mmCIF file of C-alpha atoms in Angstrom:
data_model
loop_
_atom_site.group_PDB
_atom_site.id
_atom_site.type_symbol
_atom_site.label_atom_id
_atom_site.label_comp_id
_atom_site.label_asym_id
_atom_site.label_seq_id
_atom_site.Cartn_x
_atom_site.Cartn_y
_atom_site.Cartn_z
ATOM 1 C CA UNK W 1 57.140 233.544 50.428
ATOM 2 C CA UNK W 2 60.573 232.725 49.158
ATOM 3 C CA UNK W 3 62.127 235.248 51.095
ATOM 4 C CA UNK W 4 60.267 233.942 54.420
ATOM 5 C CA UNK W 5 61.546 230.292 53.565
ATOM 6 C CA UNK W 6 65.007 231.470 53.365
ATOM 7 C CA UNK W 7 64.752 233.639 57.023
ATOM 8 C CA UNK W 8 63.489 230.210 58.333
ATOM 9 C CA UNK W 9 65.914 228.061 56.673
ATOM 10 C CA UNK W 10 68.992 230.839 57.987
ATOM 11 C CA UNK W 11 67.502 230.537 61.584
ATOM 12 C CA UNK W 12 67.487 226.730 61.901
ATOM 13 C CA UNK W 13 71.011 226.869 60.552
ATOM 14 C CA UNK W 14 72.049 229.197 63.153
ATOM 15 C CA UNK W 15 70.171 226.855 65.697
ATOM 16 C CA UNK W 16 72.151 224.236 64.587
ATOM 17 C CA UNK W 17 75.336 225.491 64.692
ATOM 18 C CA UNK W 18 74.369 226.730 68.477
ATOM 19 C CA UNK W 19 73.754 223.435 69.339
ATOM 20 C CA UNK W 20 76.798 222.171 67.555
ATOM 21 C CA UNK W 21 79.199 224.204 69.447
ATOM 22 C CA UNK W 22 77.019 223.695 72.847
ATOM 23 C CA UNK W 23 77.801 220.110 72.444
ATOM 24 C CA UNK W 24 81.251 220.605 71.791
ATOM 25 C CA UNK W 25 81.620 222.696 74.620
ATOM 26 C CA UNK W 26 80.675 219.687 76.629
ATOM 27 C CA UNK W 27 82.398 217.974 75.222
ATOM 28 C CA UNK W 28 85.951 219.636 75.277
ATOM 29 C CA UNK W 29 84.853 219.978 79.372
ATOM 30 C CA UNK W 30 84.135 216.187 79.897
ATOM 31 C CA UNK W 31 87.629 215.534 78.074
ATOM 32 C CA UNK W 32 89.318 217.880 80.164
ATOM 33 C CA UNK W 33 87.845 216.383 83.435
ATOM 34 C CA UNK W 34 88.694 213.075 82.343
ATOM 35 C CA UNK W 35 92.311 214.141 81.753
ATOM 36 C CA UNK W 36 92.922 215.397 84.797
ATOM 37 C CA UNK W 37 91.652 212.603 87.033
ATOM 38 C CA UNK W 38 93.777 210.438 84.749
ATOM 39 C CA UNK W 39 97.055 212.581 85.437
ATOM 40 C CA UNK W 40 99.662 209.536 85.714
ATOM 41 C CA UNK W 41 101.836 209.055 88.368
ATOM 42 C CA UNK W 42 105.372 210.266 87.547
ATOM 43 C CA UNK W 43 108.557 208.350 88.239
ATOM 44 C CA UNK W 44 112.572 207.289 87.221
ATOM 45 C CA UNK W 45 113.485 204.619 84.807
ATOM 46 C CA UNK W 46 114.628 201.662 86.874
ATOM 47 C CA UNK W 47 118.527 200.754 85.855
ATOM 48 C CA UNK W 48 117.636 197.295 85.003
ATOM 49 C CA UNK W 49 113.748 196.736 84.149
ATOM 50 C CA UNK W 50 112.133 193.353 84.167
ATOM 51 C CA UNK W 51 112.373 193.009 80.462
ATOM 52 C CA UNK W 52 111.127 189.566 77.882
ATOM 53 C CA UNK W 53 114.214 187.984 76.195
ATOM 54 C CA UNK W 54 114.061 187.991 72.685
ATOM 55 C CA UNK W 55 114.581 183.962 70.572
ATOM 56 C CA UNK W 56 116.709 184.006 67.625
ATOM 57 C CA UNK W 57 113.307 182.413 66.286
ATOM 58 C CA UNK W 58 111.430 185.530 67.098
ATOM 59 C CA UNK W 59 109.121 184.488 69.513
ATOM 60 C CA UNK W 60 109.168 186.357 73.170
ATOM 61 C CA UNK W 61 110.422 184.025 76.069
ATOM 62 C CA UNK W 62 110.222 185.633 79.169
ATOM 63 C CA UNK W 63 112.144 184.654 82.303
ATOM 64 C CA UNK W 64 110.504 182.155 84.783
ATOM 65 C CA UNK W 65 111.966 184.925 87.843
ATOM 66 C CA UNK W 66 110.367 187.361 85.757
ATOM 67 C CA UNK W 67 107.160 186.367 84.966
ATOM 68 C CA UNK W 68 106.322 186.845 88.758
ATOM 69 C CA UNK W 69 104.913 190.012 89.682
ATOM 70 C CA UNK W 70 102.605 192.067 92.103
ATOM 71 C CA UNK W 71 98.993 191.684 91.008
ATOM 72 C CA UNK W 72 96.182 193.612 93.344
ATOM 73 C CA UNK W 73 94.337 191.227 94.552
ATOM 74 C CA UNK W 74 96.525 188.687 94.449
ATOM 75 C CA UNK W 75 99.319 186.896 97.058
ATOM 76 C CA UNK W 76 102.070 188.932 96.887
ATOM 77 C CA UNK W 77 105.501 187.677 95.557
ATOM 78 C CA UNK W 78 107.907 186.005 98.296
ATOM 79 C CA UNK W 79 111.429 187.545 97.899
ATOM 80 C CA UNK W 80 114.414 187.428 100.859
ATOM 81 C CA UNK W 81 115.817 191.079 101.487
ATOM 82 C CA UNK W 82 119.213 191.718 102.750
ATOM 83 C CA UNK W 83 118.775 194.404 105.376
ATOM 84 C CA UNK W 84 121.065 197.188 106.021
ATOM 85 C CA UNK W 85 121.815 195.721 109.342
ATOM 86 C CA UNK W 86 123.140 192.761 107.999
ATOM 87 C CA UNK W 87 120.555 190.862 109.131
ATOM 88 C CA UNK W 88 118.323 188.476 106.737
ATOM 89 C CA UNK W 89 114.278 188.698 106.369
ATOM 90 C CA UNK W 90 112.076 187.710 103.509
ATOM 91 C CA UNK W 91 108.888 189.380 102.752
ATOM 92 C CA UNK W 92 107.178 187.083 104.082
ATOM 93 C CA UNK W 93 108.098 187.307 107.219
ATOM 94 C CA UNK W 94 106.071 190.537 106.997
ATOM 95 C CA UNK W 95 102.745 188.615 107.450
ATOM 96 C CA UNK W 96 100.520 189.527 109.641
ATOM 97 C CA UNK W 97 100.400 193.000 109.801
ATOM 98 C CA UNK W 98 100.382 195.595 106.814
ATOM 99 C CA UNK W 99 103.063 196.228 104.843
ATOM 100 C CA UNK W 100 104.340 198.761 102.706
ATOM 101 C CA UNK W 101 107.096 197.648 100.169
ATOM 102 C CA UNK W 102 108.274 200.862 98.699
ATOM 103 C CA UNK W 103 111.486 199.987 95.551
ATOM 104 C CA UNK W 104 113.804 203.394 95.391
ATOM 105 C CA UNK W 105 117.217 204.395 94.372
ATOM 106 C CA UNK W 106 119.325 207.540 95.860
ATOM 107 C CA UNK W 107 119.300 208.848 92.210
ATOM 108 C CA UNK W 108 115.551 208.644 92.103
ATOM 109 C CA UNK W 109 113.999 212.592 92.886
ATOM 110 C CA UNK W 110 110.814 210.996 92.889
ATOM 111 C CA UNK W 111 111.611 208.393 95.285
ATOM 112 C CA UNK W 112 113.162 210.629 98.110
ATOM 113 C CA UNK W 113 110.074 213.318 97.734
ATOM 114 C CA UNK W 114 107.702 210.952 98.922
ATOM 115 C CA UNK W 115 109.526 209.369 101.722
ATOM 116 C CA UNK W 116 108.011 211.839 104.358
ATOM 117 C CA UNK W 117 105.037 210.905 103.194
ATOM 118 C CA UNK W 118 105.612 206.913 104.060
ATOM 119 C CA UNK W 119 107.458 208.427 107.246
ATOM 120 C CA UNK W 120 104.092 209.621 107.929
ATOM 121 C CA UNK W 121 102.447 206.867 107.477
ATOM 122 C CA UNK W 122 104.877 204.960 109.794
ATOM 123 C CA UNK W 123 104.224 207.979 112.435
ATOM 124 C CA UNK W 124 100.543 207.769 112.187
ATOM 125 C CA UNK W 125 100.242 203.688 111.419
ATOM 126 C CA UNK W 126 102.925 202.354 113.819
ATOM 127 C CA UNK W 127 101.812 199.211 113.358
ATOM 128 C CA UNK W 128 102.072 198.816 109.650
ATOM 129 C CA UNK W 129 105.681 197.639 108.139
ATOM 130 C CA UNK W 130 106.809 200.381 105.995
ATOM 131 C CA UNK W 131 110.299 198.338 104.439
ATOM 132 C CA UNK W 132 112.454 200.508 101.830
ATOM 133 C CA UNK W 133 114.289 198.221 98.599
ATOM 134 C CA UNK W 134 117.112 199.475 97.243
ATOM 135 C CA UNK W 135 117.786 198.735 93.811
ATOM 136 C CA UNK W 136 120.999 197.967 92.701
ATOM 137 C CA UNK W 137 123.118 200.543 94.906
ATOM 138 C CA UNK W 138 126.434 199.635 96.908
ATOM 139 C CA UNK W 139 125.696 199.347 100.577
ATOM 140 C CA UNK W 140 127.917 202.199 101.481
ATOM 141 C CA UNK W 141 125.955 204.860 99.646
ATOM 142 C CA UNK W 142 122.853 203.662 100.993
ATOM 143 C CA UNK W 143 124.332 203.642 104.602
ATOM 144 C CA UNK W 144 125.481 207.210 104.149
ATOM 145 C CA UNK W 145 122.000 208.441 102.878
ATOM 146 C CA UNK W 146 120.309 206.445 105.384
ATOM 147 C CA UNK W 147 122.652 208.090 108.040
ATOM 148 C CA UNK W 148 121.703 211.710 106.844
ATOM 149 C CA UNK W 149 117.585 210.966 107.218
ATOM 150 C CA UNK W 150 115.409 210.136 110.228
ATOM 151 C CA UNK W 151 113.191 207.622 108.545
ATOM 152 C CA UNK W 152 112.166 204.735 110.541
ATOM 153 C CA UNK W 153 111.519 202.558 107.896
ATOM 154 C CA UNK W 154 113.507 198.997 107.590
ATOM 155 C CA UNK W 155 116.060 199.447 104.678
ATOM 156 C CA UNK W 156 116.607 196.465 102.358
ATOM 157 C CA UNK W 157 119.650 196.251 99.792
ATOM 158 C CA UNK W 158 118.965 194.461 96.714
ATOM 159 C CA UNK W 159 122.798 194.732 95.008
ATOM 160 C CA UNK W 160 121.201 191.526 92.803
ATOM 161 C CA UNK W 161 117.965 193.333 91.833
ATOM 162 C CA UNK W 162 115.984 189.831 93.246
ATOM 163 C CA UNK W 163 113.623 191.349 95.071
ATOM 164 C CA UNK W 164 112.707 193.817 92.162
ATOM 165 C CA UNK W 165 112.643 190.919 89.189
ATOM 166 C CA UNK W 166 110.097 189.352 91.993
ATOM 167 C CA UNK W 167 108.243 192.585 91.612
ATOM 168 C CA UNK W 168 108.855 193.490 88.098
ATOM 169 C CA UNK W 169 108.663 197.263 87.238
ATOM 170 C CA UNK W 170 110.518 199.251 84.252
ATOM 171 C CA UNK W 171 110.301 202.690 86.822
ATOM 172 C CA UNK W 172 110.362 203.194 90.737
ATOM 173 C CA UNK W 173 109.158 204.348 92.840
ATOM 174 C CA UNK W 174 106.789 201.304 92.904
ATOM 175 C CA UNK W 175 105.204 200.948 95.891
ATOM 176 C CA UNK W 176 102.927 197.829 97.289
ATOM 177 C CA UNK W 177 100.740 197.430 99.981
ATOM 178 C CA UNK W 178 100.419 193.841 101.590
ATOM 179 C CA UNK W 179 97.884 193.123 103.904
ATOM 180 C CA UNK W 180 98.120 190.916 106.713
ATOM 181 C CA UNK W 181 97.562 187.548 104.787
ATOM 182 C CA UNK W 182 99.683 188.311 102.335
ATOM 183 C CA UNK W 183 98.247 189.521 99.351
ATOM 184 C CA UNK W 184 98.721 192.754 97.388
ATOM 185 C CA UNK W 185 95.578 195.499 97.726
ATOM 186 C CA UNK W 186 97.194 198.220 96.454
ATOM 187 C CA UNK W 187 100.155 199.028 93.637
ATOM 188 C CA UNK W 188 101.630 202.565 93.041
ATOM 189 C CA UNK W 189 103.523 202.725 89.941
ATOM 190 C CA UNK W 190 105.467 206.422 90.460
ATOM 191 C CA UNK W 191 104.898 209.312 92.900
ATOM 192 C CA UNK W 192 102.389 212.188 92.613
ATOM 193 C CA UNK W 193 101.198 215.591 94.543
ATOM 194 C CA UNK W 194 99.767 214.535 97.959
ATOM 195 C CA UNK W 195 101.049 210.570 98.534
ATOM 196 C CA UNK W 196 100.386 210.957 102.081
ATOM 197 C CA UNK W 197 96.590 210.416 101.583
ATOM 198 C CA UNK W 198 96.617 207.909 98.727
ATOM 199 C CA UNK W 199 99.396 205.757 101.151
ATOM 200 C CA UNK W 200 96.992 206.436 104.216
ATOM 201 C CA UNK W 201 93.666 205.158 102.008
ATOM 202 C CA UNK W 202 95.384 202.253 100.960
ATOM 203 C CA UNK W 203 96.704 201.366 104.574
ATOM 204 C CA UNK W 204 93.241 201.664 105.792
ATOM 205 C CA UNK W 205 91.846 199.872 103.077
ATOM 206 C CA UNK W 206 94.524 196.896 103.599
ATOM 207 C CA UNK W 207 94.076 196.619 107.158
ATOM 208 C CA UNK W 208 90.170 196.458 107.376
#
């Protein structure tokens, strides 16, 4: 009888421990799903982030130029650009048709990938404003990269990093999309495999 008792207790145990690792199995798949739609987006560190100044109190002030920022669903930031053809235009002038405001640098890998991707998007989306902020870089170098690419995007300088403390970021390339009245639909915070479709989503999303 003893010996019967102990057969019966052995077996549960090993039914246990077969559901134990079953569930863990599951487990160690769901986490390993979830971590792979949450790969982030990767990108450079901006040479002068949006960043809260520090009282000799201790307490956090932040800038009033940098408390602005690009919120989805919210009107985006106004900010005049200096264009590379010496011409003025603020981003406002944008209105009324989609816009893509992409922030890059020449030194930024990530930033020059995934400009065929927003040439594409200009090819296939004509009608959509696809502008290009600089950040920070003397207009010369800019004009000589810009002179060695076929983009037709418009190319804004930003020697004052204005624009970017309108859109605060600590890493570009940060990309916005604007829809026609102005506000901000979609916000990519780096670069990843296959930009061409999340761009084209968002541009279709934006514009309906």
């Amino acid at each position: 009888m003893m010996k019967s008792r102990i057969v019966e207790t052995a077996a549960s145990s090993g039914e246990s421990r077969s559901r134990m690792r079953r569930t863990a199995g599951l487990a160690a798949s769901a986490f390993a799903a979830c971590a792979l739609a949450s790969v982030p987006l990767m990108g450079c560190q901006s040479e002068e982030p949006a960043a809260p100044e520090v009282q000799q109190d201790g307490q956090t002030a932040i800038d009033s130029t940098k408390m602005r920022g690009a919120a989805e669903g919210h009107p985006a930031p106004d900010a005049v650009l200096e264009l590379l053809d010496g011409s003025t235009k603020s981003i406002a002038d944008y209105q009324g048709g989609v816009t893509v405001l992409s922030f890059w640098a020449t030194w930024c890998p990530y930033c020059i990938k995934e400009m065929p991707d927003l040439q594409k998007v200009k090819e296939n989306y004509p009608e959509t404003n696809v502008v290009l902020v600089n950040c920070g870089e003397e207009e010369g170098l800019v004009s000589d990269f810009v002179a060695q690419h076929d983009y037709g995007f418009d190319w804004a300088l930003d020697l004052d990093f204005d624009a970017q403390r309108a859109y605060p970021t600590s890493g570009i390339p940060y990309t916005v999309v604007i829809d026609a009245e102005g506000v901000v639909t979609k916000i990519f915070a780096g670069s990843g495999p296959d930009m061409y479709s999340k761009f084209e989503q968002a541009v279709k999303e934006a514009a309906a």
